[in-house]
């Protein structure tokens, strides 16, 4: 059994055309960003979608090159670089262009106003009353009637401003997060 491989080019040089690799990973990444940020934003609450996508897709892209399956290390590096480029470009555009920020990070949605659920908004988010009450309980609120305002944030999490003293309580929570 030889220690050194005979064909270093097969291991290190890309076997798939460069443009094909870049197009494949770009299409998958952009499609998943659209699905997770726009369609399923509430289901991914608590996790940064771009971070999650980058980790999962990077692992998948590099895995084939490391395992020596049907692609080379060069193919894996091209996929990884393309993926990092798209992640950086989307963040860059969101930072510099407000319209693009709104596209990838929709505005928060008011779901409770003065202790009353806004049904059309909870239906839009497919948020049941039970799920909403669970979110309120996690934040120390016993009843919907105790809420001045509640929002589904762009991250998918529910934020709550309680009635009476909500501003001070909200400031305390913000300080505790930092």
mmCIF file of C-alpha atoms in Angstrom:
data_model
loop_
_atom_site.group_PDB
_atom_site.id
_atom_site.type_symbol
_atom_site.label_atom_id
_atom_site.label_comp_id
_atom_site.label_asym_id
_atom_site.label_seq_id
_atom_site.Cartn_x
_atom_site.Cartn_y
_atom_site.Cartn_z
ATOM 1 C CA UNK A 1 0.000 0.000 0.000
ATOM 2 C CA UNK A 2 1.617 3.267 -1.103
ATOM 3 C CA UNK A 3 1.869 6.146 1.356
ATOM 4 C CA UNK A 4 1.760 8.954 -1.215
ATOM 5 C CA UNK A 5 -0.932 9.351 -3.842
ATOM 6 C CA UNK A 6 0.156 9.022 -7.461
ATOM 7 C CA UNK A 7 -2.134 11.704 -8.869
ATOM 8 C CA UNK A 8 -1.914 14.943 -6.874
ATOM 9 C CA UNK A 9 -3.810 16.817 -9.586
ATOM 10 C CA UNK A 10 -6.850 14.570 -9.092
ATOM 11 C CA UNK A 11 -6.865 15.411 -5.380
ATOM 12 C CA UNK A 12 -6.139 19.129 -5.533
ATOM 13 C CA UNK A 13 -7.392 20.456 -8.861
ATOM 14 C CA UNK A 14 -11.091 21.038 -9.476
ATOM 15 C CA UNK A 15 -12.791 18.263 -11.442
ATOM 16 C CA UNK A 16 -16.012 20.205 -12.021
ATOM 17 C CA UNK A 17 -16.037 23.307 -14.253
ATOM 18 C CA UNK A 18 -15.535 26.441 -12.134
ATOM 19 C CA UNK A 19 -18.671 28.224 -13.314
ATOM 20 C CA UNK A 20 -20.828 25.122 -12.756
ATOM 21 C CA UNK A 21 -19.665 24.860 -9.134
ATOM 22 C CA UNK A 22 -20.312 28.551 -8.526
ATOM 23 C CA UNK A 23 -23.764 28.499 -10.129
ATOM 24 C CA UNK A 24 -24.873 25.368 -8.247
ATOM 25 C CA UNK A 25 -23.959 26.674 -4.782
ATOM 26 C CA UNK A 26 -25.295 30.168 -5.583
ATOM 27 C CA UNK A 27 -28.703 28.865 -6.631
ATOM 28 C CA UNK A 28 -29.015 26.623 -3.565
ATOM 29 C CA UNK A 29 -27.891 29.337 -1.146
ATOM 30 C CA UNK A 30 -30.112 32.084 -2.527
ATOM 31 C CA UNK A 31 -33.107 29.739 -2.680
ATOM 32 C CA UNK A 32 -32.617 28.706 0.957
ATOM 33 C CA UNK A 33 -32.181 32.316 2.084
ATOM 34 C CA UNK A 34 -35.469 33.179 0.404
ATOM 35 C CA UNK A 35 -37.305 30.215 1.935
ATOM 36 C CA UNK A 36 -35.978 30.649 5.452
ATOM 37 C CA UNK A 37 -35.997 34.442 5.722
ATOM 38 C CA UNK A 38 -39.211 35.177 3.894
ATOM 39 C CA UNK A 39 -41.398 32.079 4.072
ATOM 40 C CA UNK A 40 -40.412 30.378 7.325
ATOM 41 C CA UNK A 41 -38.960 33.192 9.404
ATOM 42 C CA UNK A 42 -40.852 32.303 12.594
ATOM 43 C CA UNK A 43 -39.771 28.659 12.478
ATOM 44 C CA UNK A 44 -36.122 29.661 12.598
ATOM 45 C CA UNK A 45 -36.382 32.032 15.570
ATOM 46 C CA UNK A 46 -33.369 32.162 17.815
ATOM 47 C CA UNK A 47 -30.932 31.204 15.077
ATOM 48 C CA UNK A 48 -29.313 33.502 12.614
ATOM 49 C CA UNK A 49 -30.472 32.075 9.312
ATOM 50 C CA UNK A 50 -27.438 33.196 7.367
ATOM 51 C CA UNK A 51 -25.111 31.723 9.967
ATOM 52 C CA UNK A 52 -27.035 28.464 9.962
ATOM 53 C CA UNK A 53 -27.029 28.299 6.167
ATOM 54 C CA UNK A 54 -23.349 29.075 5.922
ATOM 55 C CA UNK A 55 -22.428 26.370 8.414
ATOM 56 C CA UNK A 56 -24.657 23.696 6.879
ATOM 57 C CA UNK A 57 -23.816 24.456 3.268
ATOM 58 C CA UNK A 58 -20.120 24.902 3.986
ATOM 59 C CA UNK A 59 -20.038 21.549 5.730
ATOM 60 C CA UNK A 60 -21.818 19.918 2.815
ATOM 61 C CA UNK A 61 -19.699 21.675 0.194
ATOM 62 C CA UNK A 62 -16.401 20.796 1.836
ATOM 63 C CA UNK A 63 -17.418 17.295 2.887
ATOM 64 C CA UNK A 64 -17.170 15.809 -0.585
ATOM 65 C CA UNK A 65 -13.692 17.224 -1.148
ATOM 66 C CA UNK A 66 -12.445 15.963 2.209
ATOM 67 C CA UNK A 67 -13.986 12.526 1.842
ATOM 68 C CA UNK A 68 -12.437 12.031 -1.579
ATOM 69 C CA UNK A 69 -15.782 11.072 -3.076
ATOM 70 C CA UNK A 70 -16.635 12.383 -6.502
ATOM 71 C CA UNK A 71 -14.946 15.792 -6.265
ATOM 72 C CA UNK A 72 -11.568 17.221 -5.372
ATOM 73 C CA UNK A 73 -10.389 19.528 -2.610
ATOM 74 C CA UNK A 74 -10.285 22.261 -5.252
ATOM 75 C CA UNK A 75 -14.006 21.754 -5.984
ATOM 76 C CA UNK A 76 -14.801 22.026 -2.274
ATOM 77 C CA UNK A 77 -12.751 25.217 -1.934
ATOM 78 C CA UNK A 78 -14.511 26.819 -4.900
ATOM 79 C CA UNK A 79 -17.916 26.000 -3.385
ATOM 80 C CA UNK A 80 -16.870 27.312 0.032
ATOM 81 C CA UNK A 81 -15.467 30.548 -1.427
ATOM 82 C CA UNK A 82 -18.615 31.116 -3.505
ATOM 83 C CA UNK A 83 -20.805 30.542 -0.467
ATOM 84 C CA UNK A 84 -18.800 32.947 1.683
ATOM 85 C CA UNK A 85 -18.963 35.515 -1.131
ATOM 86 C CA UNK A 86 -22.781 35.336 -1.293
ATOM 87 C CA UNK A 87 -23.126 35.577 2.481
ATOM 88 C CA UNK A 88 -20.849 38.627 2.533
ATOM 89 C CA UNK A 89 -22.587 40.242 -0.464
ATOM 90 C CA UNK A 90 -26.075 39.863 1.035
ATOM 91 C CA UNK A 91 -24.872 41.351 4.340
ATOM 92 C CA UNK A 92 -23.081 44.169 2.497
ATOM 93 C CA UNK A 93 -26.164 45.020 0.422
ATOM 94 C CA UNK A 94 -28.442 44.880 3.476
ATOM 95 C CA UNK A 95 -26.112 47.247 5.324
ATOM 96 C CA UNK A 96 -25.783 49.771 2.482
ATOM 97 C CA UNK A 97 -29.188 49.565 0.780
ATOM 98 C CA UNK A 98 -32.314 50.006 2.865
ATOM 99 C CA UNK A 99 -34.590 48.429 0.222
ATOM 100 C CA UNK A 100 -32.410 45.322 0.231
ATOM 101 C CA UNK A 101 -32.390 45.242 4.033
ATOM 102 C CA UNK A 102 -36.202 45.233 3.929
ATOM 103 C CA UNK A 103 -36.127 42.424 1.377
ATOM 104 C CA UNK A 104 -33.999 40.082 3.494
ATOM 105 C CA UNK A 105 -35.123 41.382 6.898
ATOM 106 C CA UNK A 106 -38.851 42.156 6.816
ATOM 107 C CA UNK A 107 -40.262 44.654 9.295
ATOM 108 C CA UNK A 108 -41.566 43.432 12.602
ATOM 109 C CA UNK A 109 -45.265 42.641 12.613
ATOM 110 C CA UNK A 110 -47.658 43.865 15.318
ATOM 111 C CA UNK A 111 -49.696 40.887 16.588
ATOM 112 C CA UNK A 112 -51.193 42.236 19.848
ATOM 113 C CA UNK A 113 -52.380 45.796 20.470
ATOM 114 C CA UNK A 114 -53.860 46.859 23.841
ATOM 115 C CA UNK A 115 -54.505 43.284 24.949
ATOM 116 C CA UNK A 116 -56.219 42.249 21.707
ATOM 117 C CA UNK A 117 -54.842 39.825 19.142
ATOM 118 C CA UNK A 118 -54.682 41.096 15.574
ATOM 119 C CA UNK A 119 -55.987 37.937 13.911
ATOM 120 C CA UNK A 120 -55.027 38.825 10.348
ATOM 121 C CA UNK A 121 -51.401 39.240 11.445
ATOM 122 C CA UNK A 122 -51.229 36.039 13.493
ATOM 123 C CA UNK A 123 -52.801 34.183 10.563
ATOM 124 C CA UNK A 124 -50.174 35.638 8.243
ATOM 125 C CA UNK A 125 -47.476 34.210 10.544
ATOM 126 C CA UNK A 126 -49.429 30.943 11.106
ATOM 127 C CA UNK A 127 -49.181 31.666 14.827
ATOM 128 C CA UNK A 128 -51.855 29.951 16.914
ATOM 129 C CA UNK A 129 -53.249 31.409 20.113
ATOM 130 C CA UNK A 130 -51.610 28.588 22.068
ATOM 131 C CA UNK A 131 -48.191 29.322 20.555
ATOM 132 C CA UNK A 132 -48.650 33.024 21.274
ATOM 133 C CA UNK A 133 -49.615 32.355 24.895
ATOM 134 C CA UNK A 134 -46.584 30.082 25.248
ATOM 135 C CA UNK A 135 -44.334 32.909 24.030
ATOM 136 C CA UNK A 136 -45.957 35.297 26.490
ATOM 137 C CA UNK A 137 -45.482 32.843 29.382
ATOM 138 C CA UNK A 138 -41.800 32.491 28.501
ATOM 139 C CA UNK A 139 -41.524 36.256 28.984
ATOM 140 C CA UNK A 140 -43.369 36.267 32.304
ATOM 141 C CA UNK A 141 -46.757 37.428 30.978
ATOM 142 C CA UNK A 142 -49.757 35.456 32.223
ATOM 143 C CA UNK A 143 -52.458 36.791 29.936
ATOM 144 C CA UNK A 144 -52.862 38.446 26.550
ATOM 145 C CA UNK A 145 -54.841 41.194 28.278
ATOM 146 C CA UNK A 146 -51.609 42.232 30.093
ATOM 147 C CA UNK A 147 -49.894 43.113 26.798
ATOM 148 C CA UNK A 148 -49.716 46.653 25.442
ATOM 149 C CA UNK A 149 -48.012 45.506 22.248
ATOM 150 C CA UNK A 150 -46.419 42.329 20.920
ATOM 151 C CA UNK A 151 -44.509 41.853 17.687
ATOM 152 C CA UNK A 152 -43.117 39.056 15.584
ATOM 153 C CA UNK A 153 -39.580 40.327 14.997
ATOM 154 C CA UNK A 154 -37.660 39.818 11.725
ATOM 155 C CA UNK A 155 -35.770 37.011 13.480
ATOM 156 C CA UNK A 156 -39.078 35.222 14.086
ATOM 157 C CA UNK A 157 -39.059 35.782 17.842
ATOM 158 C CA UNK A 158 -41.978 37.377 19.659
ATOM 159 C CA UNK A 159 -41.208 40.555 21.617
ATOM 160 C CA UNK A 160 -43.643 41.908 24.188
ATOM 161 C CA UNK A 161 -44.297 45.291 25.793
ATOM 162 C CA UNK A 162 -46.501 44.763 28.859
ATOM 163 C CA UNK A 163 -49.174 47.233 29.900
ATOM 164 C CA UNK A 164 -48.198 49.672 32.655
ATOM 165 C CA UNK A 165 -44.487 50.096 33.202
ATOM 166 C CA UNK A 166 -43.639 48.382 29.982
ATOM 167 C CA UNK A 167 -41.123 51.015 28.982
ATOM 168 C CA UNK A 168 -39.051 50.541 32.141
ATOM 169 C CA UNK A 169 -39.300 46.768 31.931
ATOM 170 C CA UNK A 170 -38.316 46.905 28.264
ATOM 171 C CA UNK A 171 -35.255 49.039 29.109
ATOM 172 C CA UNK A 172 -34.232 46.536 31.800
ATOM 173 C CA UNK A 173 -34.495 43.654 29.311
ATOM 174 C CA UNK A 174 -32.431 45.541 26.727
ATOM 175 C CA UNK A 175 -29.743 46.248 29.332
ATOM 176 C CA UNK A 176 -29.732 42.584 30.388
ATOM 177 C CA UNK A 177 -29.169 41.429 26.787
ATOM 178 C CA UNK A 178 -26.001 43.517 26.415
#
